[in-house]
CSV table of C-alpha atoms and ligand atoms in Angstrom, one decimal:
chain,number,residue,atom,x,y,z
A,7,MET,CA,-34.7,-0.9,61.5
A,8,TYR,CA,-36.7,-1.9,58.5
A,9,TYR,CA,-34.5,0.1,56.2
A,10,THR,CA,-31.3,-1.5,57.4
A,11,LEU,CA,-32.9,-5.0,57.1
A,12,SER,CA,-33.9,-4.4,53.4
A,13,ILE,CA,-30.4,-3.2,52.6
A,14,GLY,CA,-29.1,-6.3,54.3
A,15,LYS,CA,-31.4,-8.5,52.1
A,16,LYS,CA,-30.3,-6.7,48.9
A,17,TYR,CA,-26.7,-7.2,50.0
A,18,ILE,CA,-27.2,-10.9,50.5
A,19,LYS,CA,-28.8,-11.2,47.1
A,20,ILE,CA,-25.9,-9.5,45.4
A,21,VAL,CA,-23.4,-11.7,47.2
A,22,CYS,CA,-25.4,-14.8,46.2
A,23,ILE,CA,-25.4,-13.8,42.5
A,24,LEU,CA,-21.7,-13.2,42.6
A,25,CYS,CA,-21.1,-16.5,44.2
A,26,VAL,CA,-23.1,-18.3,41.5
A,27,ILE,CA,-21.1,-16.5,38.8
A,28,LEU,CA,-17.9,-17.5,40.5
A,29,VAL,CA,-18.9,-21.1,40.8
A,30,ILE,CA,-19.9,-21.3,37.1
A,31,THR,CA,-16.6,-19.6,36.0
A,32,LEU,CA,-14.6,-22.1,38.1
A,33,PHE,CA,-16.5,-25.0,36.7
A,34,ILE,CA,-16.0,-23.9,33.1
A,35,HIS,CA,-12.2,-23.3,33.8
A,36,THR,CA,-11.7,-26.8,35.3
A,37,PHE,CA,-13.7,-28.4,32.5
A,38,ALA,CA,-11.9,-26.6,29.8
A,39,ASP,CA,-8.5,-27.4,31.3
A,40,LYS,CA,-9.2,-31.1,31.5
A,41,HIS,CA,-10.6,-31.5,28.1
A,42,HIS,CA,-8.8,-29.0,25.9
A,43,ASN,CA,-5.5,-27.9,27.2
A,44,LYS,CA,-4.0,-31.1,28.4
A,45,PRO,CA,-2.6,-33.7,26.0
A,46,HIS,CA,-4.3,-37.0,25.7
A,47,VAL,CA,-1.7,-38.9,27.7
A,48,ASN,CA,-2.3,-36.8,30.8
A,49,ALA,CA,-5.9,-37.7,30.7
A,50,ILE,CA,-4.8,-41.3,31.0
A,51,ASP,CA,-2.5,-40.3,33.9
A,52,ASP,CA,-5.3,-38.4,35.6
A,53,HIS,CA,-7.4,-41.5,35.3
A,54,LEU,CA,-4.6,-43.7,36.8
A,55,ASP,CA,-4.1,-41.2,39.7
A,56,THR,CA,-7.8,-41.4,40.5
A,57,PHE,CA,-7.4,-45.1,40.2
A,58,ALA,CA,-4.5,-44.9,42.7
A,59,ASP,CA,-6.7,-43.0,45.2
A,60,GLN,CA,-9.4,-45.6,44.9
A,61,LEU,CA,-7.1,-48.5,45.6
A,62,SER,CA,-7.6,-50.3,48.9
A,63,GLY,CA,-8.3,-47.3,51.0
A,64,ASP,CA,-6.3,-45.8,53.8
A,65,LEU,CA,-5.2,-48.7,56.0
A,66,VAL,CA,-2.9,-47.8,58.9
A,67,PHE,CA,-0.7,-50.7,59.8
A,68,SER,CA,0.7,-51.5,63.2
A,69,ASP,CA,2.2,-54.5,65.1
A,70,ALA,CA,-1.2,-55.0,66.6
A,71,ASN,CA,-3.2,-55.3,63.3
A,72,SER,CA,-0.7,-56.7,60.9
A,73,ASP,CA,0.7,-60.2,61.1
A,74,ASN,CA,3.4,-61.3,58.8
A,75,ILE,CA,2.6,-65.0,59.1
A,76,THR,CA,-1.1,-65.3,58.8
A,77,GLY,CA,-1.9,-62.0,57.0
A,78,PHE,CA,-5.3,-60.5,56.8
A,79,LYS,CA,-8.4,-62.5,56.2
A,80,THR,CA,-9.2,-60.9,52.9
A,81,PRO,CA,-7.0,-59.3,50.2
A,82,ILE,CA,-5.8,-55.8,51.1
A,83,VAL,CA,-3.4,-55.4,48.1
A,84,PRO,CA,-4.8,-54.5,44.7
A,85,ASN,CA,-4.4,-57.0,41.9
A,86,VAL,CA,-2.5,-54.5,39.7
A,87,VAL,CA,0.9,-55.3,38.2
A,88,HIS,CA,3.5,-52.5,37.8
A,89,TYR,CA,6.6,-52.3,35.6
A,90,VAL,CA,9.2,-49.6,35.4
A,91,VAL,CA,10.8,-48.8,32.1
A,92,LEU,CA,13.4,-46.1,31.8
A,93,ASP,CA,15.2,-44.8,28.6
A,94,ASN,CA,13.7,-47.4,26.3
A,95,VAL,CA,10.5,-47.3,24.3
A,96,TYR,CA,11.0,-50.5,22.4
A,97,MET,CA,9.5,-53.5,24.2
A,98,ASP,CA,11.9,-56.4,24.0
A,99,PHE,CA,11.1,-60.1,23.8
A,100,ILE,CA,11.8,-60.9,27.5
A,101,HIS,CA,9.5,-58.1,28.7
A,102,PHE,CA,6.9,-59.4,26.2
A,103,VAL,CA,7.2,-62.9,27.7
A,104,SER,CA,6.9,-61.4,31.2
A,105,ILE,CA,3.7,-59.6,30.4
A,106,LYS,CA,2.3,-62.7,28.7
A,107,SER,CA,3.1,-64.7,31.9
A,108,VAL,CA,1.3,-62.0,34.0
A,109,LEU,CA,-1.8,-62.1,31.8
A,110,ARG,CA,-2.0,-65.9,31.8
A,111,HIS,CA,-1.1,-66.7,35.4
A,112,GLN,CA,-2.0,-63.6,37.4
A,113,LYS,CA,-4.9,-62.2,35.5
A,114,PRO,CA,-4.5,-58.6,37.0
A,115,GLN,CA,-7.1,-55.9,36.9
A,116,LYS,CA,-4.6,-53.6,35.2
A,117,ILE,CA,-0.9,-53.6,34.1
A,118,ILE,CA,0.7,-50.2,34.4
A,119,ILE,CA,4.1,-49.5,32.7
A,120,HIS,CA,5.6,-46.5,34.4
A,121,CYS,CA,7.9,-45.0,31.8
A,122,ASN,CA,9.7,-41.7,31.1
A,123,CYS,CA,8.1,-42.1,27.7
A,124,HIS,CA,4.6,-41.5,26.5
A,125,HIS,CA,4.1,-44.7,24.4
A,126,MET,CA,5.9,-48.0,24.0
A,127,LYS,CA,6.8,-49.2,20.5
A,128,GLY,CA,7.9,-52.3,18.6
A,129,LYS,CA,6.3,-55.5,17.3
A,130,TYR,CA,5.8,-57.1,20.7
A,131,TRP,CA,4.0,-54.0,22.0
A,132,SER,CA,1.8,-53.8,18.9
A,133,GLN,CA,0.9,-57.5,19.4
A,134,LEU,CA,0.0,-56.9,23.1
A,135,MET,CA,-2.2,-53.8,22.1
A,136,SER,CA,-4.1,-55.7,19.4
A,137,GLY,CA,-4.7,-58.7,21.7
A,138,SER,CA,-7.8,-59.3,23.7
A,139,ASP,CA,-6.1,-58.1,26.9
A,140,GLY,CA,-4.6,-54.9,25.3
A,141,HIS,CA,-7.1,-52.7,27.2
A,142,LEU,CA,-5.7,-53.8,30.5
A,143,ILE,CA,-2.2,-52.4,29.7
A,144,HIS,CA,-1.4,-48.7,30.3
A,145,VAL,CA,1.6,-46.5,30.0
A,146,ARG,CA,2.0,-43.9,32.7
A,147,HIS,CA,4.4,-41.1,32.1
A,148,ILE,CA,6.9,-40.4,34.9
A,149,GLN,CA,10.0,-38.2,35.2
A,150,LYS,CA,13.3,-40.0,35.7
A,151,PRO,CA,14.6,-39.1,39.1
A,152,VAL,CA,18.0,-37.4,39.0
A,153,THR,CA,18.7,-37.0,42.6
A,154,ILE,CA,17.6,-38.5,45.9
A,155,PHE,CA,17.6,-36.4,49.0
A,156,GLY,CA,20.1,-34.0,47.3
A,157,LYS,CA,22.5,-36.7,46.1
A,158,LYS,CA,23.0,-37.3,42.4
A,159,LEU,CA,22.0,-40.8,41.2
A,160,SER,CA,24.8,-42.6,39.5
A,161,SER,CA,23.0,-44.9,37.1
A,162,VAL,CA,19.6,-45.5,35.5
A,163,TYR,CA,19.5,-48.8,37.5
A,164,HIS,CA,19.5,-46.8,40.7
A,165,MET,CA,16.8,-44.6,39.3
A,166,ALA,CA,14.7,-47.6,38.5
A,167,ASP,CA,15.3,-48.9,42.1
A,168,ILE,CA,13.8,-45.7,43.4
A,169,VAL,CA,10.9,-45.4,41.0
A,170,ARG,CA,9.6,-48.9,42.0
A,171,ILE,CA,9.5,-47.8,45.6
A,172,GLN,CA,7.7,-44.5,44.7
A,173,VAL,CA,5.2,-46.5,42.5
A,174,MET,CA,4.5,-48.9,45.3
A,175,ILE,CA,3.9,-46.0,47.7
A,176,THR,CA,1.5,-44.4,45.2
A,177,PHE,CA,-0.5,-47.4,44.1
A,178,GLY,CA,0.4,-50.6,46.1
A,179,GLY,CA,0.0,-53.8,44.2
A,180,ILE,CA,2.5,-56.1,42.5
A,181,PHE,CA,5.8,-54.7,41.1
A,182,ILE,CA,7.9,-57.0,39.0
A,183,ASP,CA,11.1,-56.4,37.0
A,184,ASN,CA,10.8,-56.5,33.2
A,185,ASP,CA,12.5,-59.9,33.2
A,186,VAL,CA,10.4,-61.6,35.9
A,187,TYR,CA,8.2,-64.5,34.8
A,188,VAL,CA,5.0,-65.1,36.9
A,189,VAL,CA,4.7,-68.9,37.3
A,190,LYS,CA,1.3,-69.0,39.1
A,191,SER,CA,-1.1,-66.6,40.8
A,192,LEU,CA,0.4,-64.4,43.4
A,193,ASP,CA,-3.1,-63.9,45.0
A,194,PRO,CA,-2.1,-65.7,48.2
A,195,PHE,CA,0.2,-62.8,48.9
A,196,LEU,CA,-2.4,-60.0,48.5
A,197,ARG,CA,-3.4,-60.5,52.1
A,198,PHE,CA,-0.1,-59.3,53.5
A,199,GLU,CA,1.0,-55.7,54.3
A,200,PHE,CA,4.2,-56.5,52.4
A,201,THR,CA,5.8,-59.6,50.8
A,202,ILE,CA,9.3,-60.0,49.5
A,203,GLY,CA,11.7,-62.6,48.2
A,204,TRP,CA,14.5,-63.0,50.8
A,205,PRO,CA,16.6,-66.1,50.5
A,206,PRO,CA,18.4,-67.4,53.6
A,207,ASN,CA,21.7,-65.5,54.3
A,208,GLU,CA,21.1,-63.2,51.4
A,209,SER,CA,19.7,-59.7,50.9
A,210,ILE,CA,16.1,-59.2,49.8
A,211,GLY,CA,15.5,-59.3,46.1
A,212,ASN,CA,13.9,-56.1,44.8
A,213,GLN,CA,12.7,-57.8,41.5
A,214,VAL,CA,9.3,-58.8,43.0
A,215,LEU,CA,7.5,-56.5,45.5
A,216,ILE,CA,4.0,-57.1,46.7
A,217,GLY,CA,2.3,-54.8,49.2
A,218,HIS,CA,-0.1,-52.2,50.3
A,219,LYS,CA,0.8,-48.6,49.5
A,220,ASN,CA,0.9,-47.8,53.2
A,221,ALA,CA,3.2,-50.6,54.1
A,222,ARG,CA,5.5,-49.5,56.9
A,223,PHE,CA,8.6,-51.1,55.2
A,224,LEU,CA,8.1,-49.0,52.0
A,225,LYS,CA,8.4,-45.7,53.9
A,226,LEU,CA,11.4,-46.9,55.9
A,227,TRP,CA,13.1,-48.1,52.7
A,228,TYR,CA,12.5,-44.8,50.9
A,229,GLU,CA,13.8,-42.9,53.9
A,230,SER,CA,16.9,-45.1,54.0
A,231,TYR,CA,18.0,-43.4,50.7
A,232,HIS,CA,19.3,-40.6,53.0
A,233,LYS,CA,22.2,-43.0,53.2
A,234,TYR,CA,22.5,-43.3,49.4
A,235,ARG,CA,25.8,-44.7,48.2
A,236,PRO,CA,26.2,-44.0,44.4
A,237,THR,CA,29.1,-46.4,43.9
A,238,ARG,CA,27.6,-49.5,45.5
A,239,TRP,CA,25.5,-51.5,43.0
A,240,TYR,CA,23.0,-53.2,45.4
A,241,TYR,CA,23.6,-51.3,48.7
A,242,ASN,CA,20.4,-49.3,48.8
A,243,ALA,CA,18.3,-51.7,46.8
A,244,GLY,CA,19.1,-54.7,48.9
A,245,GLN,CA,21.9,-54.7,51.5
A,246,LEU,CA,20.9,-51.7,53.6
A,247,PRO,CA,17.2,-52.4,53.9
A,248,THR,CA,18.0,-56.0,54.8
A,249,SER,CA,20.5,-55.2,57.5
A,250,ASP,CA,19.1,-51.9,58.9
A,251,ILE,CA,15.3,-52.3,58.5
A,252,LEU,CA,14.5,-56.0,58.3
A,253,GLY,CA,17.4,-57.2,60.4
A,254,PRO,CA,16.0,-55.5,63.6
A,255,LYS,CA,12.3,-56.0,62.5
A,256,PRO,CA,11.7,-58.9,60.2
A,257,SER,CA,8.0,-58.9,61.1
A,258,LEU,CA,7.5,-55.9,58.7
A,259,VAL,CA,7.4,-58.3,55.8
A,260,HIS,CA,6.1,-61.7,54.9
A,261,ARG,CA,9.3,-63.5,53.9
A,262,VAL,CA,9.4,-65.8,50.9
A,263,SER,CA,12.7,-67.6,50.9
A,264,HIS,CA,12.8,-69.3,47.5
A,265,ALA,CA,9.5,-69.3,45.8
A,266,PHE,CA,9.9,-65.8,44.2
A,267,GLY,CA,12.9,-67.1,42.3
A,268,VAL,CA,15.0,-64.0,43.0
A,269,HIS,CA,18.1,-66.1,43.7
A,270,ASN,CA,20.4,-67.2,40.8
A,271,LEU,CA,18.4,-69.7,38.7
A,272,VAL,CA,20.4,-69.3,35.5
A,273,PRO,CA,21.7,-72.9,35.4
A,274,MET,CA,18.2,-74.2,35.7
A,275,LEU,CA,16.8,-71.8,33.1
A,276,TYR,CA,19.4,-72.0,30.4
A,277,ASN,CA,21.6,-75.1,31.1
A,278,ASP,CA,19.0,-77.7,32.0
A,279,LEU,CA,15.6,-79.0,31.2
A,280,TYR,CA,13.9,-79.0,34.6
A,281,PRO,CA,10.3,-79.9,34.1
A,282,PHE,CA,9.1,-79.1,37.6
A,283,TRP,CA,9.7,-75.4,37.4
A,284,ASP,CA,5.9,-74.7,37.8
A,285,ASN,CA,5.7,-76.6,41.1
A,286,ASN,CA,8.4,-74.9,43.0
A,287,PHE,CA,8.0,-71.2,42.1
A,288,PHE,CA,5.5,-68.4,42.1
A,289,ALA,CA,7.8,-66.2,40.0
A,290,ILE,CA,11.3,-66.5,38.5
A,291,HIS,CA,13.8,-63.8,37.8
A,292,LEU,CA,15.1,-64.6,34.3
A,293,LEU,CA,18.3,-62.7,34.8
A,294,ALA,CA,18.2,-62.0,31.0
A,295,ARG,CA,20.8,-59.3,31.0
A,296,HIS,CA,23.3,-61.6,32.8
A,297,LYS,CA,22.7,-64.7,30.8
A,298,SER,CA,25.5,-64.0,28.2
A,299,TYR,CA,28.3,-64.3,30.8
A,300,LEU,CA,26.7,-66.7,33.1
A,301,VAL,CA,26.0,-69.3,30.4
A,302,PRO,CA,28.6,-68.3,27.7
A,303,ASN,CA,28.2,-71.6,25.7
A,304,ASP,CA,24.5,-71.3,25.1
A,305,MET,CA,23.7,-71.4,21.4
A,306,ILE,CA,21.2,-68.6,21.4
A,307,THR,CA,22.3,-65.1,22.3
A,308,THR,CA,19.0,-63.3,21.8
A,309,PHE,CA,15.7,-65.0,22.2
A,310,ASN,CA,12.8,-64.4,19.8
A,311,GLU,CA,9.5,-65.9,18.9
A,312,HIS,CA,11.2,-68.1,16.3
A,313,ASN,CA,14.2,-69.6,18.1
A,314,ILE,CA,12.2,-70.2,21.3
A,315,LYS,CA,10.1,-72.8,19.5
A,316,THR,CA,12.9,-75.3,19.6
A,317,TYR,CA,14.9,-74.2,22.6
A,318,ASN,CA,15.1,-77.4,24.7
A,319,LYS,CA,15.9,-75.8,28.1
A,320,THR,CA,13.6,-74.9,31.0
A,321,PHE,CA,13.2,-71.3,29.7
A,322,GLY,CA,12.0,-72.7,26.4
A,323,GLN,CA,9.1,-74.5,28.1
A,324,MET,CA,8.2,-71.4,30.2
A,325,ALA,CA,8.1,-69.1,27.2
A,326,ARG,CA,6.3,-71.5,24.9
A,327,LEU,CA,3.6,-72.0,27.5
A,328,VAL,CA,2.6,-68.3,27.6
A,329,LEU,CA,3.2,-67.6,23.9
A,330,PHE,CA,1.8,-70.7,22.3
A,331,GLY,CA,-0.1,-72.5,25.1
A,332,THR,CA,2.2,-75.5,25.2
A,333,THR,CA,5.5,-76.4,26.8
A,334,ASP,CA,6.3,-78.8,24.0
A,335,ILE,CA,8.9,-78.2,21.3
A,336,ILE,CA,7.3,-76.7,18.2
A,337,ALA,CA,8.5,-77.9,14.9
A,338,ASP,CA,9.7,-74.8,12.9
A,339,HIS,CA,8.5,-75.3,9.3
B,424,LIG,C1,23.6,-69.0,56.9
B,424,LIG,O1,24.8,-68.6,57.6
B,424,LIG,C2,25.0,-69.3,58.9
B,424,LIG,C3,26.2,-68.6,59.6
B,424,LIG,O2,27.1,-68.1,58.7
B,424,LIG,C4,25.2,-70.8,58.6
B,424,LIG,O3,25.5,-71.5,59.8
B,424,LIG,C5,24.0,-71.4,57.9
B,424,LIG,O4,24.3,-72.7,57.5
B,424,LIG,C6,23.7,-70.5,56.6
B,424,LIG,N1,22.5,-71.0,56.0
B,424,LIG,C7,22.3,-71.2,54.7
B,424,LIG,C8,21.0,-71.7,54.3
B,424,LIG,O5,23.2,-71.0,53.9
B,425,LIG,C1,7.6,-63.1,60.7
B,425,LIG,O1,8.3,-62.2,61.6
B,425,LIG,C2,9.1,-63.0,62.5
B,425,LIG,C3,9.6,-61.9,63.4
B,425,LIG,O2,8.6,-61.5,64.2
B,425,LIG,C4,10.2,-63.7,61.7
B,425,LIG,O3,11.0,-64.4,62.6
B,425,LIG,C5,9.6,-64.6,60.7
B,425,LIG,O4,10.6,-65.2,59.9
B,425,LIG,C6,8.6,-63.9,59.8
B,425,LIG,N1,7.8,-64.9,59.0
B,425,LIG,C7,7.6,-64.8,57.8
B,425,LIG,C8,6.8,-65.9,57.1
B,425,LIG,O5,7.9,-63.8,57.1
B,426,LIG,C1,15.2,-82.2,25.0
B,426,LIG,O1,16.1,-82.5,26.0
B,426,LIG,C2,15.7,-83.7,26.7
B,426,LIG,C3,16.6,-83.9,28.0
B,426,LIG,O2,17.8,-83.3,27.8
B,426,LIG,C4,15.8,-84.9,25.8
B,426,LIG,O3,15.4,-86.1,26.5
B,426,LIG,C5,14.9,-84.7,24.6
B,426,LIG,O4,15.0,-85.7,23.6
B,426,LIG,C6,15.2,-83.3,23.9
B,426,LIG,N1,14.2,-83.1,23.0
B,426,LIG,C7,14.4,-82.7,21.7
B,426,LIG,C8,13.3,-82.5,20.8
B,426,LIG,O5,15.6,-82.5,21.4
């Protein structure tokens, strides 16, 4: 009896020692992996993924707890702004203006640019990085999706449509297109499961998305890509989710009819000087890629930090406010 017991004790001791050695080895391996084998950018990605885990916990939404008219009593959506950039490392002037509008009017905790690149480049990017808010802006490396549920994606625009949904499902927060200008704080919408610009008799606009990562609409929208139609420009991004998901169940979202500025505001932006733009909107889609044919007679074809100083249209006021702190025309000496 005594004999067996002491063998048992010896056995336990050996097992314990082996366990300790195993734990130490595992620890060293993990540590070495994190700090030596991975390139720097992945360390940033790890940090952002941990950040995603921390964001706003694991709420489970239902008709019983989520109300699309009053929302929750306190914010449930993180104040983080997301952009998606595919196949372009040079930040252009319009994206620069968009980020400046976010910094000034939204004051987010972070801005994350999800890109199939590791770094952004160009003078506007350098200017952002050297500014006092540079530390808020991160580039997160992503792969460009090539297929969705086995079907080949037909354009980089459809890829970006899908990435924004994936980003929202991972992080939650505020997604905006690279040519969306934030007019004033979007904080009032951080209390809703999901908020979207949806003008009367039109499809939803996917240029501004605000919501919790567990929002029911996001999963349904992603799943609806089983019906992906490669040849239809705005079918999966707008028409199908509007007709098949929100048509039957509009209470899944807090609907903003005009104030997200996702309808066509090109005449106001580039044809007129409308001084009340900051009263009527929370955000405005600048439709920058479409300006050339929508306003063919405009004198300026490509905006920059010089010609914007004397551009006497609504967009001139908007850009000057976030670049120079004034809506006034600036004499160009
Ligand atoms: C929406 O469409 C309906 C029916 O086609 C029409 O009666 C209504 O006036 C439209 N509303 C707007 C704001 O265009
Ligand atoms: C809320 O959902 C209802 C349907 O239950 C819909 O009729 C209404 O337009 C929605 N309101 C807002 C502000 O989104
Ligand atoms: C800008 O346009 C407004 C209205 O069209 C006009 O009244 C104003 O004089 C213009 N300002 C300049 C500096 O050209």
